[in-house]
PDB file of C-alpha atoms in Angstrom:
ATOM      1  CA  MET Y  29      -7.272  75.602  14.562  1.00 50.00           C
ATOM      2  CA  ASP Y  30      -5.319  74.292  17.556  1.00 54.00           C
ATOM      3  CA  ARG Y  31      -3.658  71.021  16.680  1.00 54.00           C
ATOM      4  CA  ALA Y  32      -1.712  70.719  19.919  1.00 58.00           C
ATOM      5  CA  LYS Y  33      -3.989  67.924  21.147  1.00 62.00           C
ATOM      6  CA  LYS Y  34      -4.523  66.074  17.896  1.00 62.00           C
ATOM      7  CA  PRO Y  35      -4.990  62.319  18.340  1.00 63.00           C
ATOM      8  CA  THR Y  36      -1.987  60.065  18.103  1.00 67.00           C
ATOM      9  CA  ALA Y  37      -1.933  57.786  15.083  1.00 64.00           C
ATOM     10  CA  ILE Y  38      -2.697  54.155  15.894  1.00 66.00           C
ATOM     11  CA  PRO Y  39       0.233  51.967  14.893  1.00 62.00           C
ATOM     12  CA  VAL Y  40      -0.590  49.304  12.338  1.00 56.00           C
ATOM     13  CA  SER Y  41       1.041  45.949  12.866  1.00 55.00           C
ATOM     14  CA  PRO Y  42       2.622  44.496   9.748  1.00 59.00           C
ATOM     15  CA  ILE Y  43       0.851  41.500   8.287  1.00 66.00           C
ATOM     16  CA  GLN Y  44       2.775  38.381   9.215  1.00 73.00           C
ATOM     17  CA  PRO Y  45       3.478  35.943   6.394  1.00 87.00           C
ATOM     18  CA  THR Y  46       1.608  32.651   6.708  1.00 92.00           C
ATOM     19  CA  PRO Y  47       2.143  29.163   5.314  1.00 95.00           C
ATOM     20  CA  GLN Y  48       0.858  28.710   1.778  1.00 96.00           C
ATOM     21  CA  VAL Y  49      -0.843  25.578   0.464  1.00 97.00           C
ATOM     22  CA  SER Y  50      -1.746  24.885  -3.159  1.00 98.00           C
ATOM     23  CA  ILE Y  51      -3.227  22.012  -5.153  1.00 98.00           C
ATOM     24  CA  SER Y  52      -1.878  21.144  -8.598  1.00 97.00           C
ATOM     25  CA  GLU Y  53      -4.027  21.827 -11.664  1.00 97.00           C
ATOM     26  CA  ASP Y  54      -4.536  18.125 -12.262  1.00 96.00           C
ATOM     27  CA  ASN Y  55      -5.568  17.652  -8.614  1.00 97.00           C
ATOM     28  CA  SER Y  56      -2.829  15.082  -8.070  1.00 97.00           C
ATOM     29  CA  ARG Y  57      -0.645  16.714  -5.416  1.00 98.00           C
ATOM     30  CA  VAL Y  58      -0.666  19.195  -2.543  1.00 98.00           C
ATOM     31  CA  THR Y  59       2.255  21.567  -1.942  1.00 98.00           C
ATOM     32  CA  ALA Y  60       2.914  23.472   1.268  1.00 98.00           C
ATOM     33  CA  ASN Y  61       5.433  26.288   1.783  1.00 97.00           C
ATOM     34  CA  LEU Y  62       6.463  27.990   5.001  1.00 97.00           C
ATOM     35  CA  PRO Y  63       7.400  31.699   5.038  1.00 95.00           C
ATOM     36  CA  THR Y  64      10.895  30.630   6.110  1.00 95.00           C
ATOM     37  CA  GLY Y  65      11.378  28.599   2.903  1.00 97.00           C
ATOM     38  CA  GLU Y  66      10.640  24.991   3.850  1.00 98.00           C
ATOM     39  CA  GLN Y  67       8.567  23.038   1.308  1.00 98.00           C
ATOM     40  CA  LEU Y  68       6.532  19.832   1.231  1.00 98.00           C
ATOM     41  CA  ASP Y  69       4.957  17.920  -1.679  1.00 98.00           C
ATOM     42  CA  VAL Y  70       2.348  15.195  -1.159  1.00 98.00           C
ATOM     43  CA  LEU Y  71       0.747  13.038  -3.845  1.00 98.00           C
ATOM     44  CA  LEU Y  72      -2.913  12.238  -3.304  1.00 98.00           C
ATOM     45  CA  TYR Y  73      -2.078   8.793  -4.648  1.00 98.00           C
ATOM     46  CA  GLY Y  74      -1.084   7.002  -1.457  1.00 98.00           C
ATOM     47  CA  ALA Y  75      -0.951  10.338   0.413  1.00 98.00           C
ATOM     48  CA  THR Y  76       2.757   9.868  -0.302  1.00 98.00           C
ATOM     49  CA  VAL Y  77       5.210  12.562   0.735  1.00 98.00           C
ATOM     50  CA  ILE Y  78       7.552  12.834  -2.255  1.00 98.00           C
ATOM     51  CA  SER Y  79       9.597  15.888  -1.249  1.00 98.00           C
ATOM     52  CA  TRP Y  80      10.585  17.661   1.954  1.00 98.00           C
ATOM     53  CA  LYS Y  81      13.008  20.546   1.571  1.00 98.00           C
ATOM     54  CA  SER Y  82      14.688  22.584   4.269  1.00 98.00           C
ATOM     55  CA  ALA Y  83      14.777  26.395   4.135  1.00 97.00           C
ATOM     56  CA  ASN Y  84      18.101  26.293   2.286  1.00 97.00           C
ATOM     57  CA  GLY Y  85      16.548  24.152  -0.460  1.00 97.00           C
ATOM     58  CA  LYS Y  86      18.228  20.925   0.619  1.00 98.00           C
ATOM     59  CA  GLU Y  87      16.140  17.836  -0.113  1.00 98.00           C
ATOM     60  CA  ASN Y  88      15.727  15.501   2.854  1.00 98.00           C
ATOM     61  CA  LEU Y  89      13.964  12.604   1.122  1.00 99.00           C
ATOM     62  CA  PHE Y  90      15.256  10.256  -1.555  1.00 98.00           C
ATOM     63  CA  LEU Y  91      12.979   9.803  -4.568  1.00 98.00           C
ATOM     64  CA  SER Y  92      13.933   7.301  -7.238  1.00 98.00           C
ATOM     65  CA  SER Y  93      14.552   8.865 -10.645  1.00 98.00           C
ATOM     66  CA  LYS Y  94      12.376   6.058 -12.046  1.00 98.00           C
ATOM     67  CA  ALA Y  95       9.551   6.402  -9.530  1.00 98.00           C
ATOM     68  CA  LYS Y  96       6.047   6.324 -11.021  1.00 97.00           C
ATOM     69  CA  LEU Y  97       4.162   9.449  -9.955  1.00 97.00           C
ATOM     70  CA  ASP Y  98       1.111   8.863 -12.164  1.00 96.00           C
ATOM     71  CA  GLY Y  99      -0.749   6.514  -9.831  1.00 96.00           C
ATOM     72  CA  SER Y 100       0.153   3.388 -11.796  1.00 96.00           C
ATOM     73  CA  LYS Y 101       2.068   1.830  -8.876  1.00 96.00           C
ATOM     74  CA  PRO Y 102       3.283   2.717  -5.369  1.00 98.00           C
ATOM     75  CA  VAL Y 103       5.967   5.409  -5.271  1.00 98.00           C
ATOM     76  CA  ARG Y 104       9.583   4.295  -4.889  1.00 98.00           C
ATOM     77  CA  GLY Y 105      10.885   6.854  -2.424  1.00 98.00           C
ATOM     78  CA  GLY Y 106       9.594   9.625  -0.192  1.00 98.00           C
ATOM     79  CA  ILE Y 107       7.384   8.309   2.611  1.00 98.00           C
ATOM     80  CA  PRO Y 108       4.980   5.594   1.420  1.00 98.00           C
ATOM     81  CA  LEU Y 109       2.428   4.653   4.092  1.00 98.00           C
ATOM     82  CA  VAL Y 110       2.163   0.932   4.873  1.00 98.00           C
ATOM     83  CA  PHE Y 111      -1.273  -0.268   6.088  1.00 98.00           C
ATOM     84  CA  PRO Y 112      -2.814  -2.711   7.056  1.00 98.00           C
ATOM     85  CA  VAL Y 113      -0.051  -5.286   6.425  1.00 98.00           C
ATOM     86  CA  PHE Y 114       3.739  -5.072   6.278  1.00 98.00           C
ATOM     87  CA  GLY Y 115       5.479  -7.161   3.657  1.00 94.00           C
ATOM     88  CA  PRO Y 116       3.855 -10.016   1.756  1.00 94.00           C
ATOM     89  CA  PRO Y 117       0.735 -11.061   3.685  1.00 93.00           C
ATOM     90  CA  SER Y 118       0.280 -14.585   4.961  1.00 93.00           C
ATOM     91  CA  PRO Y 119      -2.409 -16.395   2.900  1.00 94.00           C
ATOM     92  CA  GLU Y 120      -3.992 -17.648   6.121  1.00 94.00           C
ATOM     93  CA  HIS Y 121      -4.419 -14.164   7.615  1.00 96.00           C
ATOM     94  CA  ALA Y 122      -7.352 -11.799   7.015  1.00 96.00           C
ATOM     95  CA  THR Y 123      -4.943  -9.614   5.007  1.00 96.00           C
ATOM     96  CA  GLY Y 124      -3.970 -12.585   2.827  1.00 96.00           C
ATOM     97  CA  LYS Y 125      -5.557 -11.274  -0.374  1.00 95.00           C
ATOM     98  CA  LEU Y 126      -3.947  -7.828  -0.147  1.00 96.00           C
ATOM     99  CA  PRO Y 127      -0.880  -6.696  -2.100  1.00 95.00           C
ATOM    100  CA  GLN Y 128       2.483  -6.387  -0.378  1.00 96.00           C
ATOM    101  CA  HIS Y 129       2.430  -3.566   2.202  1.00 97.00           C
ATOM    102  CA  GLY Y 130      -1.373  -3.277   1.945  1.00 97.00           C
ATOM    103  CA  PHE Y 131      -3.561  -0.794   0.086  1.00 97.00           C
ATOM    104  CA  ALA Y 132      -2.906   2.598   1.730  1.00 98.00           C
ATOM    105  CA  ARG Y 133       0.092   3.400  -0.469  1.00 98.00           C
ATOM    106  CA  ASN Y 134      -1.727   2.605  -3.728  1.00 95.00           C
ATOM    107  CA  SER Y 135      -5.115   4.204  -3.040  1.00 97.00           C
ATOM    108  CA  ARG Y 136      -6.196   7.738  -3.831  1.00 97.00           C
ATOM    109  CA  TRP Y 137      -6.767   9.723  -0.641  1.00 98.00           C
ATOM    110  CA  GLU Y 138      -8.962  12.738  -0.045  1.00 98.00           C
ATOM    111  CA  TYR Y 139      -7.346  16.026   0.936  1.00 98.00           C
ATOM    112  CA  LEU Y 140      -9.264  17.201   4.017  1.00 98.00           C
ATOM    113  CA  GLY Y 141      -7.636  20.614   4.475  1.00 97.00           C
ATOM    114  CA  LYS Y 142      -4.909  22.499   6.308  1.00 96.00           C
ATOM    115  CA  SER Y 143      -4.354  24.179   9.630  1.00 94.00           C
ATOM    116  CA  SER Y 144      -1.477  26.467  10.602  1.00 88.00           C
ATOM    117  CA  SER Y 145       0.648  26.560  13.747  1.00 69.00           C
ATOM    118  CA  GLU Y 146      -0.925  23.431  15.133  1.00 48.00           C
ATOM    119  CA  SER Y 147       0.585  21.947  18.262  1.00 46.00           C
ATOM    120  CA  SER Y 148       1.766  18.377  17.811  1.00 50.00           C
ATOM    121  CA  SER Y 149       0.939  15.400  20.000  1.00 54.00           C
ATOM    122  CA  LEU Y 150       4.587  14.370  19.891  1.00 57.00           C
ATOM    123  CA  PRO Y 151       6.909  15.488  22.699  1.00 54.00           C
ATOM    124  CA  ASN Y 152       8.911  18.722  22.366  1.00 53.00           C
ATOM    125  CA  SER Y 153       7.118  19.807  19.189  1.00 47.00           C
ATOM    126  CA  LYS Y 154       7.149  23.413  18.036  1.00 44.00           C
ATOM    127  CA  GLY Y 155       3.693  24.692  17.193  1.00 43.00           C
ATOM    128  CA  ASP Y 156       4.747  28.011  15.699  1.00 49.00           C
ATOM    129  CA  ALA Y 157       5.438  28.532  12.000  1.00 84.00           C
ATOM    130  CA  SER Y 158       4.082  25.170  10.921  1.00 96.00           C
ATOM    131  CA  VAL Y 159       1.333  23.854   8.692  1.00 97.00           C
ATOM    132  CA  LYS Y 160      -0.583  20.588   9.035  1.00 97.00           C
ATOM    133  CA  LEU Y 161      -2.158  18.822   6.064  1.00 98.00           C
ATOM    134  CA  ASP Y 162      -4.861  16.210   6.682  1.00 98.00           C
ATOM    135  CA  PHE Y 163      -5.775  13.356   4.342  1.00 98.00           C
ATOM    136  CA  GLY Y 164      -8.531  10.772   4.644  1.00 98.00           C
ATOM    137  CA  LEU Y 165      -9.226   7.245   3.430  1.00 98.00           C
ATOM    138  CA  SER Y 166     -12.121   4.949   4.302  1.00 98.00           C
ATOM    139  CA  ASN Y 167     -13.405   1.570   3.171  1.00 97.00           C
ATOM    140  CA  SER Y 168     -16.177   3.272   1.175  1.00 95.00           C
ATOM    141  CA  MET Y 169     -13.530   4.887  -1.055  1.00 96.00           C
ATOM    142  CA  LEU Y 170     -12.090   1.551  -2.160  1.00 94.00           C
ATOM    143  CA  SER Y 171     -13.630  -0.298  -5.093  1.00 83.00           C
ATOM    144  CA  ASP Y 172     -12.039  -3.632  -4.180  1.00 82.00           C
ATOM    145  CA  SER Y 173      -9.950  -3.653  -1.034  1.00 78.00           C
ATOM    146  CA  LYS Y 174     -10.041  -7.448  -0.510  1.00 91.00           C
ATOM    147  CA  TRP Y 175     -10.137  -6.656   3.194  1.00 94.00           C
ATOM    148  CA  ASP Y 176     -13.617  -7.033   4.587  1.00 93.00           C
ATOM    149  CA  TYR Y 177     -13.528  -4.484   7.420  1.00 97.00           C
ATOM    150  CA  GLN Y 178     -14.819  -0.979   7.981  1.00 97.00           C
ATOM    151  CA  PHE Y 179     -12.275   1.701   8.780  1.00 98.00           C
ATOM    152  CA  ASN Y 180     -11.542   5.395   8.617  1.00 98.00           C
ATOM    153  CA  LEU Y 181      -7.978   6.664   8.352  1.00 98.00           C
ATOM    154  CA  THR Y 182      -6.841  10.231   9.005  1.00 98.00           C
ATOM    155  CA  TYR Y 183      -3.253  10.883   7.994  1.00 98.00           C
ATOM    156  CA  SER Y 184      -1.720  14.166   9.179  1.00 98.00           C
ATOM    157  CA  ILE Y 185       1.542  15.588   7.835  1.00 98.00           C
ATOM    158  CA  THR Y 186       3.013  18.595   9.646  1.00 98.00           C
ATOM    159  CA  LEU Y 187       5.772  20.725   8.142  1.00 98.00           C
ATOM    160  CA  SER Y 188       7.748  22.819  10.632  1.00 97.00           C
ATOM    161  CA  GLN Y 189      10.893  24.900  10.347  1.00 95.00           C
ATOM    162  CA  ASP Y 190      13.239  22.048  11.245  1.00 94.00           C
ATOM    163  CA  SER Y 191      11.102  18.927  11.148  1.00 98.00           C
ATOM    164  CA  LEU Y 192       8.466  16.835   9.447  1.00 98.00           C
ATOM    165  CA  GLU Y 193       5.834  14.904  11.369  1.00 98.00           C
ATOM    166  CA  THR Y 194       3.546  12.154  10.117  1.00 98.00           C
ATOM    167  CA  SER Y 195       0.779  10.656  12.223  1.00 98.00           C
ATOM    168  CA  LEU Y 196      -2.005   8.205  11.500  1.00 98.00           C
ATOM    169  CA  VAL Y 197      -5.345   7.787  13.251  1.00 98.00           C
ATOM    170  CA  VAL Y 198      -7.085   4.456  12.601  1.00 98.00           C
ATOM    171  CA  ARG Y 199     -10.786   4.200  13.497  1.00 98.00           C
ATOM    172  CA  ASN Y 200     -12.651   0.916  13.477  1.00 98.00           C
ATOM    173  CA  THR Y 201     -16.077   2.024  12.264  1.00 98.00           C
ATOM    174  CA  GLY Y 202     -17.466  -1.500  11.940  1.00 98.00           C
ATOM    175  CA  SER Y 203     -18.751  -4.184  14.285  1.00 98.00           C
ATOM    176  CA  SER Y 204     -15.817  -6.605  13.990  1.00 97.00           C
ATOM    177  CA  ASN Y 205     -12.358  -6.452  15.529  1.00 98.00           C
ATOM    178  CA  TYR Y 206      -9.390  -6.509  13.142  1.00 98.00           C
ATOM    179  CA  ASP Y 207      -5.590  -6.728  13.120  1.00 98.00           C
ATOM    180  CA  PHE Y 208      -3.268  -4.346  11.329  1.00 98.00           C
ATOM    181  CA  HIS Y 209       0.316  -3.220  10.850  1.00 98.00           C
ATOM    182  CA  VAL Y 210       1.400   0.359  10.196  1.00 98.00           C
ATOM    183  CA  LEU Y 211       4.728   1.737   8.972  1.00 98.00           C
ATOM    184  CA  PHE Y 212       6.095   5.028   7.652  1.00 98.00           C
ATOM    185  CA  HIS Y 213       8.432   3.723   4.923  1.00 98.00           C
ATOM    186  CA  THR Y 214      10.758   6.750   5.008  1.00 98.00           C
ATOM    187  CA  TYR Y 215      13.531   7.063   2.413  1.00 99.00           C
ATOM    188  CA  LEU Y 216      16.059   9.537   3.822  1.00 99.00           C
ATOM    189  CA  ALA Y 217      18.438  11.336   1.462  1.00 98.00           C
ATOM    190  CA  ILE Y 218      22.114  11.057   2.357  1.00 98.00           C
ATOM    191  CA  ASN Y 219      25.398  11.938   0.682  1.00 98.00           C
ATOM    192  CA  ASN Y 220      27.125   8.555   0.866  1.00 98.00           C
ATOM    193  CA  ILE Y 221      25.917   5.324   2.464  1.00 98.00           C
ATOM    194  CA  SER Y 222      29.505   4.320   3.304  1.00 98.00           C
ATOM    195  CA  GLU Y 223      29.802   7.409   5.529  1.00 98.00           C
ATOM    196  CA  THR Y 224      26.389   6.969   7.202  1.00 98.00           C
ATOM    197  CA  THR Y 225      25.659   5.380  10.575  1.00 98.00           C
ATOM    198  CA  VAL Y 226      22.524   4.909  12.680  1.00 98.00           C
ATOM    199  CA  THR Y 227      22.588   5.217  16.466  1.00 98.00           C
ATOM    200  CA  GLY Y 228      20.005   4.481  19.137  1.00 98.00           C
ATOM    201  CA  LEU Y 229      19.520   0.817  18.225  1.00 98.00           C
ATOM    202  CA  GLU Y 230      22.738  -0.574  19.702  1.00 97.00           C
ATOM    203  CA  LYS Y 231      20.908  -2.433  22.484  1.00 96.00           C
ATOM    204  CA  ALA Y 232      17.977  -3.637  20.371  1.00 97.00           C
ATOM    205  CA  ALA Y 233      17.623  -7.171  19.037  1.00 96.00           C
ATOM    206  CA  PHE Y 234      16.446  -7.444  15.456  1.00 97.00           C
ATOM    207  CA  LYS Y 235      14.957  -9.768  12.880  1.00 98.00           C
ATOM    208  CA  ASP Y 236      17.199 -10.064   9.831  1.00 98.00           C
ATOM    209  CA  LYS Y 237      14.999 -10.512   6.748  1.00 97.00           C
ATOM    210  CA  VAL Y 238      18.060 -10.980   4.507  1.00 97.00           C
ATOM    211  CA  GLN Y 239      18.764 -14.113   6.562  1.00 97.00           C
ATOM    212  CA  GLY Y 240      15.190 -15.366   6.342  1.00 96.00           C
ATOM    213  CA  GLY Y 241      13.937 -13.648   9.478  1.00 96.00           C
ATOM    214  CA  LYS Y 242      16.670 -14.907  11.791  1.00 97.00           C
ATOM    215  CA  GLU Y 243      16.614 -13.337  15.252  1.00 97.00           C
ATOM    216  CA  ILE Y 244      19.877 -11.481  15.936  1.00 97.00           C
ATOM    217  CA  GLN Y 245      21.032 -10.320  19.346  1.00 97.00           C
ATOM    218  CA  PRO Y 246      21.965  -6.651  19.926  1.00 96.00           C
ATOM    219  CA  ALA Y 247      25.162  -5.603  18.137  1.00 93.00           C
ATOM    220  CA  GLU Y 248      26.125  -3.088  20.851  1.00 96.00           C
ATOM    221  CA  LYS Y 249      27.461  -0.702  18.198  1.00 97.00           C
ATOM    222  CA  PRO Y 250      26.092   1.841  15.681  1.00 98.00           C
ATOM    223  CA  ILE Y 251      24.664   0.461  12.434  1.00 98.00           C
ATOM    224  CA  SER Y 252      26.737   0.844   9.289  1.00 98.00           C
ATOM    225  CA  ILE Y 253      25.697  -0.424   5.845  1.00 98.00           C
ATOM    226  CA  ASP Y 254      28.042  -2.321   3.531  1.00 98.00           C
ATOM    227  CA  SER Y 255      25.672  -4.889   1.984  1.00 98.00           C
ATOM    228  CA  GLU Y 256      21.953  -5.501   1.463  1.00 98.00           C
ATOM    229  CA  THR Y 257      20.235  -4.652   4.752  1.00 98.00           C
ATOM    230  CA  ASP Y 258      16.662  -5.390   5.813  1.00 98.00           C
ATOM    231  CA  ARG Y 259      16.154  -5.495   9.569  1.00 98.00           C
ATOM    232  CA  ILE Y 260      13.275  -5.042  11.987  1.00 98.00           C
ATOM    233  CA  TYR Y 261      14.430  -3.638  15.324  1.00 98.00           C
ATOM    234  CA  THR Y 262      12.126  -3.557  18.338  1.00 96.00           C
ATOM    235  CA  THR Y 263      12.840  -0.813  20.840  1.00 94.00           C
ATOM    236  CA  ALA Y 264      10.908   1.447  23.214  1.00 93.00           C
ATOM    237  CA  PRO Y 265       9.174   4.349  21.402  1.00 94.00           C
ATOM    238  CA  GLU Y 266      10.907   6.895  23.644  1.00 95.00           C
ATOM    239  CA  GLN Y 267      14.308   5.798  22.291  1.00 95.00           C
ATOM    240  CA  VAL Y 268      15.640   8.524  19.972  1.00 97.00           C
ATOM    241  CA  ILE Y 269      17.197   7.317  16.718  1.00 98.00           C
ATOM    242  CA  LYS Y 270      19.866   9.376  14.950  1.00 98.00           C
ATOM    243  CA  ILE Y 271      21.288   9.161  11.447  1.00 98.00           C
ATOM    244  CA  LEU Y 272      24.819  10.516  11.157  1.00 98.00           C
ATOM    245  CA  GLU Y 273      26.986  11.463   8.181  1.00 98.00           C
ATOM    246  CA  ASN Y 274      30.742  11.485   8.757  1.00 97.00           C
ATOM    247  CA  GLY Y 275      30.034  11.328  12.469  1.00 97.00           C
ATOM    248  CA  LYS Y 276      27.802  14.424  12.457  1.00 98.00           C
ATOM    249  CA  ASP Y 277      24.070  14.333  13.209  1.00 98.00           C
ATOM    250  CA  ARG Y 278      21.963  14.579  10.037  1.00 98.00           C
ATOM    251  CA  TYR Y 279      18.497  13.392  11.142  1.00 98.00           C
ATOM    252  CA  GLU Y 280      16.793  12.649  14.440  1.00 98.00           C
ATOM    253  CA  LEU Y 281      13.788  10.321  14.648  1.00 98.00           C
ATOM    254  CA  THR Y 282      11.260  10.466  17.484  1.00 98.00           C
ATOM    255  CA  ARG Y 283       8.331   8.041  17.668  1.00 98.00           C
ATOM    256  CA  ASP Y 284       4.940   7.857  19.354  1.00 98.00           C
ATOM    257  CA  MET Y 285       3.234   4.463  19.902  1.00 97.00           C
ATOM    258  CA  LEU Y 286       5.578   2.845  17.368  1.00 98.00           C
ATOM    259  CA  SER Y 287       7.871   0.223  18.882  1.00 97.00           C
ATOM    260  CA  ASP Y 288       9.592  -0.988  15.699  1.00 98.00           C
ATOM    261  CA  VAL Y 289      12.236   0.532  13.442  1.00 98.00           C
ATOM    262  CA  VAL Y 290      12.986  -0.984  10.039  1.00 98.00           C
ATOM    263  CA  VAL Y 291      16.416  -0.257   8.555  1.00 98.00           C
ATOM    264  CA  TRP Y 292      16.646  -1.007   4.827  1.00 98.00           C
ATOM    265  CA  ASN Y 293      19.031  -0.497   1.936  1.00 98.00           C
ATOM    266  CA  PRO Y 294      18.808  -2.650  -1.212  1.00 98.00           C
ATOM    267  CA  TRP Y 295      22.528  -2.435  -2.041  1.00 98.00           C
ATOM    268  CA  ILE Y 296      23.868  -3.256  -5.496  1.00 97.00           C
ATOM    269  CA  GLU Y 297      22.137  -6.380  -6.809  1.00 97.00           C
ATOM    270  CA  LYS Y 298      18.680  -5.782  -5.368  1.00 97.00           C
ATOM    271  CA  ALA Y 299      18.717  -2.188  -6.621  1.00 97.00           C
ATOM    272  CA  LYS Y 300      19.471  -3.488 -10.119  1.00 96.00           C
ATOM    273  CA  GLY Y 301      16.528  -5.868  -9.871  1.00 97.00           C
ATOM    274  CA  MET Y 302      13.941  -3.153  -9.134  1.00 97.00           C
ATOM    275  CA  ALA Y 303      12.589  -1.647 -12.363  1.00 97.00           C
ATOM    276  CA  ASP Y 304      11.532   1.571 -10.619  1.00 98.00           C
ATOM    277  CA  PHE Y 305      14.787   2.175  -8.729  1.00 98.00           C
ATOM    278  CA  GLY Y 306      17.202   4.726 -10.126  1.00 98.00           C
ATOM    279  CA  PRO Y 307      19.813   5.803 -10.712  1.00 98.00           C
ATOM    280  CA  GLU Y 308      21.557   2.432 -10.615  1.00 95.00           C
ATOM    281  CA  ASP Y 309      23.881   3.585  -7.839  1.00 97.00           C
ATOM    282  CA  GLY Y 310      21.065   5.397  -6.013  1.00 98.00           C
ATOM    283  CA  TYR Y 311      21.429   2.982  -3.092  1.00 98.00           C
ATOM    284  CA  LYS Y 312      24.483   5.058  -2.116  1.00 98.00           C
ATOM    285  CA  LYS Y 313      22.285   8.135  -1.673  1.00 98.00           C
ATOM    286  CA  MET Y 314      19.522   6.728   0.542  1.00 98.00           C
ATOM    287  CA  ILE Y 315      18.777   4.870   3.727  1.00 98.00           C
ATOM    288  CA  CYS Y 316      15.368   3.812   4.940  1.00 98.00           C
ATOM    289  CA  VAL Y 317      14.845   4.241   8.673  1.00 98.00           C
ATOM    290  CA  GLU Y 318      11.185   3.431   9.111  1.00 98.00           C
ATOM    291  CA  ALA Y 319       9.102   3.908  12.255  1.00 98.00           C
ATOM    292  CA  GLY Y 320       6.245   1.456  12.608  1.00 98.00           C
ATOM    293  CA  SER Y 321       4.421  -1.262  14.474  1.00 98.00           C
ATOM    294  CA  VAL Y 322       4.979  -4.410  12.442  1.00 98.00           C
ATOM    295  CA  SER Y 323       6.645  -7.101  14.566  1.00 96.00           C
ATOM    296  CA  ALA Y 324       3.251  -8.086  15.999  1.00 96.00           C
ATOM    297  CA  TRP Y 325      -0.359  -7.394  15.026  1.00 97.00           C
ATOM    298  CA  ASN Y 326      -2.212  -4.442  16.526  1.00 98.00           C
ATOM    299  CA  THR Y 327      -5.780  -5.488  17.343  1.00 98.00           C
ATOM    300  CA  LEU Y 328      -8.400  -2.754  17.082  1.00 98.00           C
ATOM    301  CA  GLU Y 329     -11.782  -3.484  18.609  1.00 98.00           C
ATOM    302  CA  ALA Y 330     -15.041  -2.339  17.062  1.00 98.00           C
ATOM    303  CA  GLY Y 331     -15.603   1.369  17.668  1.00 98.00           C
ATOM    304  CA  GLU Y 332     -12.072   1.928  18.975  1.00 98.00           C
ATOM    305  CA  THR Y 333      -9.311   4.248  17.726  1.00 98.00           C
ATOM    306  CA  TRP Y 334      -5.534   3.852  17.441  1.00 98.00           C
ATOM    307  CA  GLU Y 335      -3.017   6.635  16.828  1.00 98.00           C
ATOM    308  CA  GLY Y 336       0.731   6.677  16.240  1.00 98.00           C
ATOM    309  CA  GLY Y 337       3.294   8.915  14.595  1.00 98.00           C
ATOM    310  CA  GLN Y 338       6.862  10.012  14.023  1.00 98.00           C
ATOM    311  CA  ARG Y 339       8.845  13.226  13.899  1.00 98.00           C
ATOM    312  CA  ILE Y 340      11.957  13.539  11.754  1.00 98.00           C
ATOM    313  CA  LYS Y 341      14.194  16.463  12.548  1.00 98.00           C
ATOM    314  CA  ALA Y 342      16.655  17.651   9.900  1.00 98.00           C
ATOM    315  CA  LEU Y 343      19.884  18.686  11.628  1.00 96.00           C
TER     316      LEU Y 343
END
């Protein structure tokens, strides 16, 4: 038989590896892994990111060694989500009966699913080789929220090769307007606080909570930490914030619809006073640089939607 004109074999493209997502046996956390090695862990309690590792295995988030991960209290470390109030609420406000930082961080969220290679709404995002996890929380899921409004929250966490993005969509599903704050309470892991600086806020005024909320004029220099620090900076969302170690870029923070940046470190005495903070000198290994909208109330009208987010790039 003449085989001179036998058909050419059709090449088969190799199957490309895809992001993997798993749920723990006790249904308490969701883990995502990229083919390139990056990893993300999220507790359903608070939808709290408790670990974000780069491809080389380096951890980018600080998690207290004494943090409670059993749902008994908000997690000390990672990225707790603050909503609908930042700090202790004023008794006169509609949030007055809520716990400090609201109820989002101490409520159990629903895992809504994943999507791969999603494009981000934030500028200059990379859509390839990423996975997005969505979580939901609504007023019907709370047994006693002490906040008499109807809402639906969708919290999206996107793991990419060099960055982590968190974004929140707030929907007012009721008939009454309401006010809210939102903040991503990010604990960044660092090598040594004495060698860490923050740039991008040199021209921003801030409220110093250590000094009772005193308004401080711009320092015109990078931020360095050598004592208890708790400041609320207000700056345009397009302003890029960088965290440096020994003068070299370690993290880059980009924000969307979030005009405030909280910089926090408990330092020695306050760290000792927190039962869930450890190790005792852990304050040397962390800095909170938190994107949010907390210096003034956001008012959401009935039937309206608000959305904001951040992207942290590990450098």
